[in-house]
Short mmCIF file of N, CA and C and ligand atoms in Angstrom, two decimals:
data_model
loop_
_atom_site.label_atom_id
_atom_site.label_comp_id
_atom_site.label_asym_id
_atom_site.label_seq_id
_atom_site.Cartn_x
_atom_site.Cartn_y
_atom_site.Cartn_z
N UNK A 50 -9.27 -13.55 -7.89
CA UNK A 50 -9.12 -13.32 -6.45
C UNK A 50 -8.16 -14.35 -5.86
N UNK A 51 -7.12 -14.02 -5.66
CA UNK A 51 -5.81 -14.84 -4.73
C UNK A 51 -6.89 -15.42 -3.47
N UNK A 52 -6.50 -16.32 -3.18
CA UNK A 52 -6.68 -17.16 -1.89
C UNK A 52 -6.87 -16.80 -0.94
N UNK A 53 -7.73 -16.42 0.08
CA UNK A 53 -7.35 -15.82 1.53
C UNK A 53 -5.92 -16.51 2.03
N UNK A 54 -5.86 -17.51 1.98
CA UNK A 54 -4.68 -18.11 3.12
C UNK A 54 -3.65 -17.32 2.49
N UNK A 55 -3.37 -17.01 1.25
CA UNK A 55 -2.12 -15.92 0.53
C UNK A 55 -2.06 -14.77 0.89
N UNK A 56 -3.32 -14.22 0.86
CA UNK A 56 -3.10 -12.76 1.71
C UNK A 56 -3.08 -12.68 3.04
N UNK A 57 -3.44 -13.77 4.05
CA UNK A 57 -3.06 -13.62 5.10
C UNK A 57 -1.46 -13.84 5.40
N UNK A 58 -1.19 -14.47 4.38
CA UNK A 58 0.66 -14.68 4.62
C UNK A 58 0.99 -13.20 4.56
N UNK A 59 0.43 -12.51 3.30
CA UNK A 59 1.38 -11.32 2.98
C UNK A 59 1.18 -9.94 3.48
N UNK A 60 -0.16 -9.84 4.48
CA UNK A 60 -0.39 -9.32 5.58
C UNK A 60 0.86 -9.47 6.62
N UNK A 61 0.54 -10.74 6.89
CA UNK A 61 1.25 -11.04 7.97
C UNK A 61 2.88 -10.87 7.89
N UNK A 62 3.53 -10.98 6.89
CA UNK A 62 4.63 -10.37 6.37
C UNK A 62 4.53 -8.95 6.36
N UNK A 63 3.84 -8.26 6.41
CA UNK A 63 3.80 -6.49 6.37
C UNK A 63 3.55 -6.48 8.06
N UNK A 64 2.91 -6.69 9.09
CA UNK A 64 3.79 -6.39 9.99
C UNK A 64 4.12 -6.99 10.93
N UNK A 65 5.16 -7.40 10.29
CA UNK A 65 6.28 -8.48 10.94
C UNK A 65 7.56 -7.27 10.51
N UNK A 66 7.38 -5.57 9.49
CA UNK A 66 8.73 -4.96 9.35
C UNK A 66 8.94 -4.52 10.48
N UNK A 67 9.69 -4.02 10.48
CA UNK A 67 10.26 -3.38 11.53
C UNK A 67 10.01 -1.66 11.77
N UNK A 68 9.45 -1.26 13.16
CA UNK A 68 8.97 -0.17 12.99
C UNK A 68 9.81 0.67 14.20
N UNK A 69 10.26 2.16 14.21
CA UNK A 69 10.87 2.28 15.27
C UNK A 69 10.60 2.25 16.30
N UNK A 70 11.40 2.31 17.16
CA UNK A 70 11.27 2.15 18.53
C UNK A 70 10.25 0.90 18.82
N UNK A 71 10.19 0.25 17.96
CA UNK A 71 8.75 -1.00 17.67
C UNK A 71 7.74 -0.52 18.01
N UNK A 72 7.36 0.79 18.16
CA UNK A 72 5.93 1.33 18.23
C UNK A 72 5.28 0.76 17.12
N UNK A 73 5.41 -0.01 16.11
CA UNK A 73 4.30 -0.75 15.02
C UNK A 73 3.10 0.65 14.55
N UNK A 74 3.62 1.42 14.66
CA UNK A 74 2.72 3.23 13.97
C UNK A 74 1.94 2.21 12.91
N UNK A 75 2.13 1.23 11.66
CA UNK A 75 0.97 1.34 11.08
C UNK A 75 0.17 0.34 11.31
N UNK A 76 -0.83 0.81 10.76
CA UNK A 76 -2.13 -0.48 10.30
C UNK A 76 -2.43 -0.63 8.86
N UNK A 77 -2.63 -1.94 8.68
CA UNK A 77 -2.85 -2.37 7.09
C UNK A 77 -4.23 -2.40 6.91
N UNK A 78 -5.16 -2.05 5.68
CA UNK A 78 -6.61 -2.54 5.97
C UNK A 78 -6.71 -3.24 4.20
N UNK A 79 -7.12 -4.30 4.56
CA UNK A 79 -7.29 -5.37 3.87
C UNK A 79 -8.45 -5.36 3.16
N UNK A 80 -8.55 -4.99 1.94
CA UNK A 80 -10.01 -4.95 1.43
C UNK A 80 -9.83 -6.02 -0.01
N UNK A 81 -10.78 -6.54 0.68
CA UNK A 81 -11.18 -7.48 -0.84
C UNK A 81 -12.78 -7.60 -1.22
N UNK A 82 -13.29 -6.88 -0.59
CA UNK A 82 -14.89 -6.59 -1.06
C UNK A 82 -14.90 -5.64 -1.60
N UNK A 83 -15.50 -6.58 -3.25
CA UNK A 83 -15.61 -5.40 -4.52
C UNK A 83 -16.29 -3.96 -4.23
N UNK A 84 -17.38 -3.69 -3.48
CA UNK A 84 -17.85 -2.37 -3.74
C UNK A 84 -16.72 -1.44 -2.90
N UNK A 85 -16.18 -1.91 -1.92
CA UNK A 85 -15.04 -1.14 -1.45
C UNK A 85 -13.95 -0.90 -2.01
N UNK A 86 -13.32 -1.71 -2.92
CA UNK A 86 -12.17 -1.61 -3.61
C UNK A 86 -12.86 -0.60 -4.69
N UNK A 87 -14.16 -0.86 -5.49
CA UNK A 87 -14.03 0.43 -5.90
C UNK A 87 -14.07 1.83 -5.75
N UNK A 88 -14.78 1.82 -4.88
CA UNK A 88 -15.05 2.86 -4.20
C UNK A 88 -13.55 3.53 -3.77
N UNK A 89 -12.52 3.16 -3.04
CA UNK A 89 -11.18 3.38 -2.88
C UNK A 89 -10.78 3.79 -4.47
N UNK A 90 -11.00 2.52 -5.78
CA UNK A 90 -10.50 2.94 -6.87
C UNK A 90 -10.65 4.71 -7.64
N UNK A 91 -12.22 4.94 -7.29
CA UNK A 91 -12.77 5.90 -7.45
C UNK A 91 -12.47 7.04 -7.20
N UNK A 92 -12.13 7.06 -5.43
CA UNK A 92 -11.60 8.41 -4.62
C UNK A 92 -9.69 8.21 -5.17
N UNK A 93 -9.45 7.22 -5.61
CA UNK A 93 -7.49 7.38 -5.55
C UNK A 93 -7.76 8.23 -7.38
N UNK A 94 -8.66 7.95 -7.94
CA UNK A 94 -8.77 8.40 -9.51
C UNK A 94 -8.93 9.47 -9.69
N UNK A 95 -9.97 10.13 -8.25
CA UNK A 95 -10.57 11.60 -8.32
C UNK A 95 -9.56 12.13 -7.86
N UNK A 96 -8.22 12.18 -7.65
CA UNK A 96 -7.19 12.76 -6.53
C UNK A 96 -6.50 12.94 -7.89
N UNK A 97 -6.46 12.10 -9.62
CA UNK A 97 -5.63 12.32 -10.75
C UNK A 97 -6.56 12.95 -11.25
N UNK A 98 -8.22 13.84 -10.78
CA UNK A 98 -8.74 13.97 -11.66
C UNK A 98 -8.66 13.00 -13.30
N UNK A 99 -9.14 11.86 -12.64
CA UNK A 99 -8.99 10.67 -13.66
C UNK A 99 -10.37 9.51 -13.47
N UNK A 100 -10.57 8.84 -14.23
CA UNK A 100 -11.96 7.78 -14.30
C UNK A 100 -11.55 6.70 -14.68
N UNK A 101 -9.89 6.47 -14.94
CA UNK A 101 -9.71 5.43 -14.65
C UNK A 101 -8.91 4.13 -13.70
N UNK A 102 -9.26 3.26 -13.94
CA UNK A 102 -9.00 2.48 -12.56
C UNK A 102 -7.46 2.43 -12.38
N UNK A 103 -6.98 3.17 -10.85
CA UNK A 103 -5.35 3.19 -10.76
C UNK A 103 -5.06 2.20 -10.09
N UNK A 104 -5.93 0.89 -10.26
CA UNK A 104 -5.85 -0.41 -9.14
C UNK A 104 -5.35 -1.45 -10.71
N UNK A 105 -5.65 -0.81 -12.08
CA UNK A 105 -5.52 -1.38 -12.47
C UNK A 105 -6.51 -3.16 -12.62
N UNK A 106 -7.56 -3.19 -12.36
CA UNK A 106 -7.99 -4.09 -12.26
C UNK A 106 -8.19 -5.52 -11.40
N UNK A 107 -6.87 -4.84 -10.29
CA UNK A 107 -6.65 -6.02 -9.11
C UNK A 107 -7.83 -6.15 -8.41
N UNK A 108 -7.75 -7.25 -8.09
CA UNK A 108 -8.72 -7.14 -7.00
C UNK A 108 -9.03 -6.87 -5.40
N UNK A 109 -7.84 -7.12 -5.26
CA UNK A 109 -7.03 -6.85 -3.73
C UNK A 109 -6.18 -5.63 -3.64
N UNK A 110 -6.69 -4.66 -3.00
CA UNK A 110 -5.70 -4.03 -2.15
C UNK A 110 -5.31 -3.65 -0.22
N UNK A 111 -4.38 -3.59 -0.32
CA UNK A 111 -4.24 -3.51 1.27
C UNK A 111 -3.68 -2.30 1.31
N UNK A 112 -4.54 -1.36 2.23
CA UNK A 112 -4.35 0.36 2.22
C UNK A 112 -3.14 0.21 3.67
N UNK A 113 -1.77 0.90 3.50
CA UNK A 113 -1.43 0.94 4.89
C UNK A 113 -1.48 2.22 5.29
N UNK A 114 -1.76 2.42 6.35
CA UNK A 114 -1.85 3.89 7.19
C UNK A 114 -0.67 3.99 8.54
N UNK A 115 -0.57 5.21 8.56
CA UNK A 115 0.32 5.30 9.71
C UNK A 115 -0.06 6.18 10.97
N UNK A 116 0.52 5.76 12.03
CA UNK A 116 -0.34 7.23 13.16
C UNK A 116 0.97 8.22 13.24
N UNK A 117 0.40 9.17 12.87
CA UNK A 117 1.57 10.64 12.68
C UNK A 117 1.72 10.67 14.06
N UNK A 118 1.59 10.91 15.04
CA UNK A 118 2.04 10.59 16.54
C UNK A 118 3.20 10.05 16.42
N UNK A 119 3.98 9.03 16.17
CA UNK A 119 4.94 8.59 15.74
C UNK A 119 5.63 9.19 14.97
N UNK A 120 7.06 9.87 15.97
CA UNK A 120 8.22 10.82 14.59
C UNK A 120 8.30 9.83 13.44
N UNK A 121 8.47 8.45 14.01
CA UNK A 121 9.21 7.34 12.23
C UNK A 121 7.62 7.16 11.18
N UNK A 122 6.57 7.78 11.73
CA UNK A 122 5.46 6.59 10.94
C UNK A 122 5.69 6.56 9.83
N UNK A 123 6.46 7.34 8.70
CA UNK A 123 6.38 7.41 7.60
C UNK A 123 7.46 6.54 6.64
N UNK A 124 8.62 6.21 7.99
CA UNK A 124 9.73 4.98 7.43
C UNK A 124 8.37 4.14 7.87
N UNK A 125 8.39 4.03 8.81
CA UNK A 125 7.05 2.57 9.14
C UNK A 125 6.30 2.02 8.29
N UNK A 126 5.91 2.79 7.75
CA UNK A 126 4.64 2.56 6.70
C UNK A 126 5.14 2.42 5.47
N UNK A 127 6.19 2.82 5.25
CA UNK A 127 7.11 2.50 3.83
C UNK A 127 7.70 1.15 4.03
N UNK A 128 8.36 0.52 5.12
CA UNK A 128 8.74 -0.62 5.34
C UNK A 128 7.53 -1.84 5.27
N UNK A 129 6.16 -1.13 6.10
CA UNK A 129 5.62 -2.31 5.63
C UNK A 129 5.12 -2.71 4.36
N UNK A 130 5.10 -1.85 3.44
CA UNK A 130 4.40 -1.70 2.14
C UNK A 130 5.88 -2.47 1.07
N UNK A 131 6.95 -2.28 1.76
CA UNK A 131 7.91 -3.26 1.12
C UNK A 131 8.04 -4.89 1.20
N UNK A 132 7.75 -5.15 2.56
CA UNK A 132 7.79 -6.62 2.78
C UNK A 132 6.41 -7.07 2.37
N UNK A 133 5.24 -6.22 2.45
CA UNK A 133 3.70 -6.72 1.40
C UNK A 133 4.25 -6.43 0.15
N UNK A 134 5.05 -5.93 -0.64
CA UNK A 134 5.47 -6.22 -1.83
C UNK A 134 6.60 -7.50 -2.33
N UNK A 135 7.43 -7.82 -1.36
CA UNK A 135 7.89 -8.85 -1.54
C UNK A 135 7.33 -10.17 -1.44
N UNK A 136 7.13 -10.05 -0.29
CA UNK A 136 6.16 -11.35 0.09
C UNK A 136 4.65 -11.68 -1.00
N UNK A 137 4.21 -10.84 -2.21
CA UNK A 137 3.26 -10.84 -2.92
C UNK A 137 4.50 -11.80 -3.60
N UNK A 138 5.01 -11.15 -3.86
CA UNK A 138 6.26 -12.06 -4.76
C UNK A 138 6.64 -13.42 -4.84
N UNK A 139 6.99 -13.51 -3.46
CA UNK A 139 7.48 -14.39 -2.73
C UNK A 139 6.53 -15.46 -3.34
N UNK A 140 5.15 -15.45 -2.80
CA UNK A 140 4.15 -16.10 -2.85
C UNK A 140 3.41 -16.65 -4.52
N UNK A 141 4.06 -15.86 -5.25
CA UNK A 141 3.99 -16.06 -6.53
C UNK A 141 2.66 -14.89 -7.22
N UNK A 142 2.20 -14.22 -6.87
CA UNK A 142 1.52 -12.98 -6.44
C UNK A 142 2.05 -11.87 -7.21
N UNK A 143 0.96 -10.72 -8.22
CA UNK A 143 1.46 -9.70 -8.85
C UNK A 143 1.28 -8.36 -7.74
N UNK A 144 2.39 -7.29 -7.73
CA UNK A 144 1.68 -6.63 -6.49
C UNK A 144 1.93 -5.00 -7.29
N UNK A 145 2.09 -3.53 -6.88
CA UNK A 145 2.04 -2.79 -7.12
C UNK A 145 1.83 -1.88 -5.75
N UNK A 146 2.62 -0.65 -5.81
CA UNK A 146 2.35 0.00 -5.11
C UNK A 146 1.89 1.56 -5.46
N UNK A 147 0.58 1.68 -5.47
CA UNK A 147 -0.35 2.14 -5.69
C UNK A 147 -0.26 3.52 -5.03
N UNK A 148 -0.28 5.01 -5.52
CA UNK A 148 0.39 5.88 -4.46
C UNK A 148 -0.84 6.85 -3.98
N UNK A 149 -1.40 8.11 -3.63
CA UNK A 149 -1.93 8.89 -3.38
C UNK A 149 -3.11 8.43 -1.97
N UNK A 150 -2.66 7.09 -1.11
CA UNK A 150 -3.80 6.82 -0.24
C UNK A 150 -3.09 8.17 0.71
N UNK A 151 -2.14 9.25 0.52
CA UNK A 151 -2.11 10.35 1.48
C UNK A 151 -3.42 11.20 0.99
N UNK A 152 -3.66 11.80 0.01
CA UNK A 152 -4.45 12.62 -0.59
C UNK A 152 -6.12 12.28 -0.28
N UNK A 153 -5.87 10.64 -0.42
CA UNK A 153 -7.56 10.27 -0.23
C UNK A 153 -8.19 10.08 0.57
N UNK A 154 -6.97 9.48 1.81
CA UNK A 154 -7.65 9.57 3.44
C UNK A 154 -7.58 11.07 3.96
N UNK A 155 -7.17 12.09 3.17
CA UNK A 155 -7.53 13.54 3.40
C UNK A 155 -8.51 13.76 3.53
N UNK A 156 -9.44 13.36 2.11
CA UNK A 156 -10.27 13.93 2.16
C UNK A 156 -11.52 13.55 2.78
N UNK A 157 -12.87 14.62 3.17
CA UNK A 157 -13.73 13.92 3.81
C UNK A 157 -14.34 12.66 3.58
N UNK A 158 -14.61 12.26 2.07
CA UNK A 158 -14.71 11.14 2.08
C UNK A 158 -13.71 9.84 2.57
N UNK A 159 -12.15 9.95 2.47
CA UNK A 159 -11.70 8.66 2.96
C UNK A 159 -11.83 8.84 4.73
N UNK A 160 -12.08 10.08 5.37
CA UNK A 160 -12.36 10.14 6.67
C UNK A 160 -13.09 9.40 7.21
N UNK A 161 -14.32 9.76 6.42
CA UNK A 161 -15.51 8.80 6.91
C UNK A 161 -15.08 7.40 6.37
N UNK A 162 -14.80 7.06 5.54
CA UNK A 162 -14.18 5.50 5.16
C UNK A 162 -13.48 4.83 6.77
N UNK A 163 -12.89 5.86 7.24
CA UNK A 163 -11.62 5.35 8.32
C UNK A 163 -12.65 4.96 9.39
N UNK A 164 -14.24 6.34 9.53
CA UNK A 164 -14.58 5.96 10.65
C UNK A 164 -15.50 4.52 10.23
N UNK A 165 -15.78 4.31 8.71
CA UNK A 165 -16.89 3.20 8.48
C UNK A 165 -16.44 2.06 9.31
N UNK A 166 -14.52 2.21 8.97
CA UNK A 166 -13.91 0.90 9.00
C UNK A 166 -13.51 0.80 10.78
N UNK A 167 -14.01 1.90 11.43
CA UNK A 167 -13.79 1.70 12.84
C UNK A 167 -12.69 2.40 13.42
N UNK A 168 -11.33 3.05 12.60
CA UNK A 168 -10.55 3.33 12.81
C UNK A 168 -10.38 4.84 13.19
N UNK A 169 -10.15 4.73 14.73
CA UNK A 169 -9.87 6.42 14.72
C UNK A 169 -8.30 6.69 15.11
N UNK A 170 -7.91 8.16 15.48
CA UNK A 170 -6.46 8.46 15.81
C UNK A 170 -6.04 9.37 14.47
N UNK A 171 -4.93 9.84 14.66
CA UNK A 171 -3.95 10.59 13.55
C UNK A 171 -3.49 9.84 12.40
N UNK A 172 -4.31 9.18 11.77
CA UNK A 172 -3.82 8.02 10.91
C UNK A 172 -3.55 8.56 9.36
N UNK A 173 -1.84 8.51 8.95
CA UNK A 173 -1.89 9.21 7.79
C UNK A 173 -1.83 7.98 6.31
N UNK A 174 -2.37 8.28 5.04
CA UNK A 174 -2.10 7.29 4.37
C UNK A 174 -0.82 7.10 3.66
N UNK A 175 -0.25 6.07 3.74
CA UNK A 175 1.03 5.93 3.31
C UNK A 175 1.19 5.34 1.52
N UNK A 176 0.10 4.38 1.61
CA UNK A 176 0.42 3.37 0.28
C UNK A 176 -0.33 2.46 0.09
N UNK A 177 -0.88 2.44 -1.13
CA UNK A 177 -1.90 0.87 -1.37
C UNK A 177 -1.31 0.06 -1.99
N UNK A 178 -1.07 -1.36 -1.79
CA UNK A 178 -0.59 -2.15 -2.20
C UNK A 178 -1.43 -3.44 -3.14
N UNK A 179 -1.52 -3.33 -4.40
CA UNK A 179 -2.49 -4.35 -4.68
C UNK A 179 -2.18 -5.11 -5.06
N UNK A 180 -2.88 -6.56 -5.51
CA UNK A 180 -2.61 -7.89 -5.24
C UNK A 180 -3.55 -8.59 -5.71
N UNK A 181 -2.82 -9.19 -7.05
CA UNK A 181 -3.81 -10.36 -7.94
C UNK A 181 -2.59 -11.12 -8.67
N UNK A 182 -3.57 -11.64 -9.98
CA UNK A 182 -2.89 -12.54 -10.54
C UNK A 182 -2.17 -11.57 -11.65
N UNK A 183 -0.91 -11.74 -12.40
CA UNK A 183 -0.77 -10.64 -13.09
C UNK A 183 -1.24 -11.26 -14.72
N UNK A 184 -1.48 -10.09 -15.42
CA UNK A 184 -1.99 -11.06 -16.85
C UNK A 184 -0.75 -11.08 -17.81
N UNK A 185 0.50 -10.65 -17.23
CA UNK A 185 1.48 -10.74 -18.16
C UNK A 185 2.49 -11.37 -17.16
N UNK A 186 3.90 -11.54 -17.87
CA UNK A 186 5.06 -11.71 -17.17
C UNK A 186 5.63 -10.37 -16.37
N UNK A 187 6.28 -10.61 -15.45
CA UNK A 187 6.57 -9.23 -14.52
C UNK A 187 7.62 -8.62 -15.61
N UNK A 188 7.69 -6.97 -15.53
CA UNK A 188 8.47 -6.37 -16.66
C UNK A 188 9.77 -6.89 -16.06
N UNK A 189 10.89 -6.62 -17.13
CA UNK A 189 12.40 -6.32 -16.57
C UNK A 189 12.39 -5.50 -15.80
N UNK A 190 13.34 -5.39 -14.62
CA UNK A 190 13.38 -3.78 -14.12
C UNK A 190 14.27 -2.99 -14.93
N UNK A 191 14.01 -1.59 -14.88
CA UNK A 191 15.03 -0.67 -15.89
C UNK A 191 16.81 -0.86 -15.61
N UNK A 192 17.28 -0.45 -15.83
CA UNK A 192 18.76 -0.30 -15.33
C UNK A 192 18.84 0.29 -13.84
N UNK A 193 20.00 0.28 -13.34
CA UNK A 193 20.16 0.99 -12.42
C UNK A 193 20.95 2.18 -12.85
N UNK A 194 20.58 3.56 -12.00
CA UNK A 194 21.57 4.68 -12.47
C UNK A 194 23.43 4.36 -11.80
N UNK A 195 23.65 4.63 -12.58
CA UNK A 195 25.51 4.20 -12.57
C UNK A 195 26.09 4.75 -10.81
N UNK A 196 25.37 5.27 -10.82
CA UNK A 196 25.94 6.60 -9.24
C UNK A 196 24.73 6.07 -8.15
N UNK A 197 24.14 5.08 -8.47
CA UNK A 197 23.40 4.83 -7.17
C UNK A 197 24.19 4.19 -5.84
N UNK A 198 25.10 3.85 -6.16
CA UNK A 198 25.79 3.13 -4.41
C UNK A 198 27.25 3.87 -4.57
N UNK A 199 27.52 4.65 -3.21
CA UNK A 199 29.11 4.73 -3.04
C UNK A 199 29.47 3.96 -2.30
N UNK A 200 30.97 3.13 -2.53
CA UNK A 200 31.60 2.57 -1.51
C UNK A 200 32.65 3.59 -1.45
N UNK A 201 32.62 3.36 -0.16
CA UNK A 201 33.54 4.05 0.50
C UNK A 201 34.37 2.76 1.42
N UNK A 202 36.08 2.71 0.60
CA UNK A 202 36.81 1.78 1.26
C UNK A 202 37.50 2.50 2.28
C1 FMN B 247 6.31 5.50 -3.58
C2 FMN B 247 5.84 4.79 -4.81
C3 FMN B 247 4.68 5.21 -5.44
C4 FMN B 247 4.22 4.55 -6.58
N1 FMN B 247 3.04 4.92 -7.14
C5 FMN B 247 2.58 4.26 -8.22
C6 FMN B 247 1.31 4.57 -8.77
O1 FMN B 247 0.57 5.41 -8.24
N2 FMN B 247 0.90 3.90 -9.88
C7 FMN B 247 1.69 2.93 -10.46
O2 FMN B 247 1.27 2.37 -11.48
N3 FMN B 247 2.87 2.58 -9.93
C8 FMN B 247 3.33 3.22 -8.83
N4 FMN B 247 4.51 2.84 -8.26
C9 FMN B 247 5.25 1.71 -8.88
C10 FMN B 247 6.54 2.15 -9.54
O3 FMN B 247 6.27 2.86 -10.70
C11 FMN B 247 7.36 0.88 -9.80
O4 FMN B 247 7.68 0.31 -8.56
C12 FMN B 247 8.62 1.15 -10.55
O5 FMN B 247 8.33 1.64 -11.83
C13 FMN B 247 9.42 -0.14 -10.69
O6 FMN B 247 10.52 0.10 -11.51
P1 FMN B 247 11.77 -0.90 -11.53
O7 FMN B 247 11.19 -2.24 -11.73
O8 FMN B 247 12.61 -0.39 -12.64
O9 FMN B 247 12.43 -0.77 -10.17
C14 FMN B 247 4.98 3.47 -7.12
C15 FMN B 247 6.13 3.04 -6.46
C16 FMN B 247 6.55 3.68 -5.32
C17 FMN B 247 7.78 3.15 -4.61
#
């Protein structure tokens, strides 16, 4: 389990992105109490029809959500899930971005999760971001594809 004072940095780096019109559309929810993280692990596994853990064993994840009310929420919520991935980094921190929290706050169970956690409104799930120690060295990244950037002089 990383430090609180670390995840409050890398919270606090997720929203500090930039959201349009600065409406700030998402919210991050910060879970580091084990029966909740599994429980999240559980419902993101049942969405692969799968039993095993897609947290991978972290112990931290931070679910971000967005309010669909907002035309941008979905750059929003992608931006903040980038600077909580850097800033995991930054901090010396293994992170991952964890995908299907759209599918799981669908369903009735992550509903009621939203209302356990207090949260009401149009809130869609964007991305879980998790956050521990890693047990290996971070991979290489792959190549880049040859045609990913045009300049145009
Ligand atoms: C939108 C998105 C969804 C992702 N979902 C998952 C996931 O569900 N499980 C997982 O293990 N990794 C997931 N990842 C992590 C990617 O697989 C990882 O960032 C990528 O392989 C890194 O490759 P690179 O280092 O070559 O850039 C996701 C990444 C993004 C951006």
């Amino acid at each position: 389990m990383p430090e609180k004072e670390l995840i409050t940095q890398i919270v606090e780096a997720g929203t500090y992105a930039p959201t349009g019109m600065g409406k700030q559309s998402p919210i991050i929810v910060a879970v580091t109490n084990k029966e909740m993280r599994n429980r999240l692990s559980q419902l993101n596994a049942g969405i692969m029809g799968s039993e095993s853990d897609p947290f991978y064993g972290a112990p931290v994840v931070l679910v971000v959500l967005a309010d669909k009310q907002c035309p941008t929420y979905l750059y929003d919520g992608a931006l903040v899930m980038g600077n909580l991935l850097n800033a995991a980094h930054a901090v010396g921190l293994g992170s991952c971005w964890i995908h299907r929290a759209k599918e799981v706050f669908d369903t009735p169970e992550g509903k009621s999760l939203l209302r356990e956690w207090g949260i009401e409104g149009e809130y869609e799930g964007i991305g879980n971001c998790i956050l521990g120690y890693s047990a290996q060295e971070a991979p290489q990244p792959k190549p880049r594809k040859a045609d990913y950037v045009h300049y145009i002089d």
